[in-house]
Amino acid sequence: MSGNYESSPSPSEVGFSLVSRRTLLAGAAAVGGAVVLAACGDDSEGSEGTSGGTETTAAGGGGDTGEVSFGSNYSDEKPKAAMQAALDATGLSVKVNTVDHNTYQEQFNTYIQQPDDVVCWFAGYRMRAFAGKGVVGDISDVWEGLGDMSDGFKNASTGLDGKQYFVPFYFYPWAIHYRRSLFEEKGYEVPTTWDDLLALCEKMKADGITPFSAANDGGWPQMGMFDMINLRTNGYDFHVSLMGGKESWTDDKVKKVFENWSTILDYYQPDVNGRTWQDAATALGNKETGMYLLGTFVTSNFDPATDPAAQEIIDDIDFFAFPEIDPAHGQDAVEAPIDGFMMAKSPKNDAGARALLGALGAAASIDAYLAVDPSSVAANSAAKTDGYSALQKKSAELVGSAKYIAQFLDRDTDPDFAAKVVGKALQDFLSDPTTIDTVLATVEEQKQTYTFE
Amino acid sequence: MSTDIAEAAPPAGRRRRFSQLSRNDKLVLLVMVGVPAFLHIVLVWIPAILTGVLSFMEWDNVTPISSAEFVGFRNYWQIFTIFDNQLFPALFNNMVLIVWLFLCSAVGIGLAYLLDKNLRGTRFYQSTYYFPVVLSVAVVGFIWKSVMFGRETGLLNMIWPGEPIDFVGDQTKIFEIQFPFLDFPLGLSRNFAALLLAMAWRHIGYIMVLYLAGLKSFDPSLREAASIDGCTEWQTFRRVVFPGLKPINVVVAVITVIEALRAYDIVAALSEPRGTEVMGTLVTNSLTGEGGGRVGIGSAYGMVLFLLCIGFIIWYVVNNFREHES
């Protein structure tokens, strides 16, 4: 736990694979006594670079660029091997510096002051915050070579000054999950509007099924619900502006979000705040509940290795995009945390770093990555999709066609503000929805103490 | 014991004592006192003072320290007025913990006294009570969270006949006190009460073992004398044993207060839901991790905790000296 608020899992931590990720919690506990990281921990002398000779360069690579250092948080065995494959595919000479991913994230503030040439990080505000502080490099020129990335990904990689600072690698989306067999059995239709959703909830309730699985242990899972209702009610621009501290939390628009939320709270599982997302997922698996808004990592709760019925559940789980609330915004925004790369402000090997970033953004490297660890969905639309499961294909479609990609509340705003102010406020709201006016007034008051980028 | 030495040494002993020490002794003394003192100053007091300095500054922990700005008492003003809905519940919870852990210590002392009577199976009871202490507090937290408290699968809810209870997340208050300087009431939330149970589970065994060690060294003839004089069991404990074990009592009191003030791990292991915040979590969360961009605020929380601790230490030291003088 090492003193952090819990945050929503990063795509690198939770994949689409069938591999159990129960170790997430245990892992967090283990870092409790984590040793202080001296700038970059264990040097894994991974790549001798040029597995195919320096001459054979991949897309964007520029001949003899020399060695590029690469700070990696792909520390687990499989992702580490996969990342190595992706780097090999770039054909550049890369010196990899792997650090345990929890430690990496915790120490990033310090690390970014003396980073490797290219570093692994997250899109959205978490990138923008460092871009705004001027500690990472502008890579707009690299983006000229990244034609296969959709606008949604480009927006998510853009700093407030309109320049790009980030190259997306892969992601997972948030959506409403359900069991296909339950919907078929009871004749439920996938709702596309808010009214449909409410009607469906009523039907489920009449059938003795709790409409929504709901968890909020750790304070982050319900941020997803807030994001989605806000994106649908007020649109992406307002959401980003609210996350950037530019809108008032006591605004009627925000109140409207909580009004809408209150109408579906009746359909929630009781006692939201104490339930872990895993327990809520189990309820969905058991068909005690009908729907569950969560990232696609929901399937990782079911482990075929320990439970023979799990595989059937995993294959049966499907998702749909959050229904439309205001026709003006439709279903144009989707929430999908993206992992990717940034460049140091002044890399030792500038040309090499840019070449590497361009190559990592190309389809060839994510293809090589997915060949080793198929649990992710590529950001690059030209990437091979034949190895994808049905859920992965659907994720790629959902996000690829989205006009806007939000990153999840704790990635879209100051992480401290997200956890300490908004997270606590949502817990207060869920504990007693009638207190919302006081709760929002407190958020607005506490927001004033933060400087947003 | 210390009085013996003081009486044995003649009034003019100061100079004589010095001359009694050989150069070697002095060197050993210097090393034995000097090294720990040096380490203590470097590792404890310098960071403490720097924390004090940082609590008057604003620094995001990303840009170089030279960019930190001096902001006077602003951080303190913010935590006491704007983040009052986090600071005061945390302070209140720490106070509740002090009271609660003292109660637990009393139970631990009671258990130790009983187990000292060489009942049959004493060792079994001892190891049972002591078992939780062997576990790290974070592990205690995880055990209680997953095994005992779970709403759907927890042991307590399986035994409980009524509606399932949300031990971890239910932040409604059991009782509330309205303080005039706050616009919201403070009180003991249900999830913190549940957490107190988990803490008691560990603390009682800890104190029991400490006290048992003290009781083993207690002079049995005093107890015999008391029973010859016709003391009841309670009187023997209250008038003879308890006062006789004063050094242990002080240790127990100190440990109890320290445990209450430094509480952190178990709350963090339960993922720190609203209602269970303590000073330890506020400090750590502001200072570490990726969100650790609020060094000033975190340091200010730290100083509040520091002042609480130092207040207790001063009280303890003053008390101790006073007794030595009399």
Tab-separated table of C-alpha atoms in Angstrom, chain A residues 67 124 159 184 262 348 371:
chain	number	residue	atom	x	y	z
A	67	GLU	CA	21.728	3.974	-28.376
A	124	GLY	CA	-4.515	12.606	-20.294
A	159	GLY	CA	-1.015	19.062	-24.005
A	184	GLU	CA	-31.279	-13.600	-23.990
A	262	SER	CA	-29.533	9.556	-7.911
A	348	LYS	CA	20.867	12.514	-24.412
A	371	ALA	CA	2.318	-11.616	-30.107
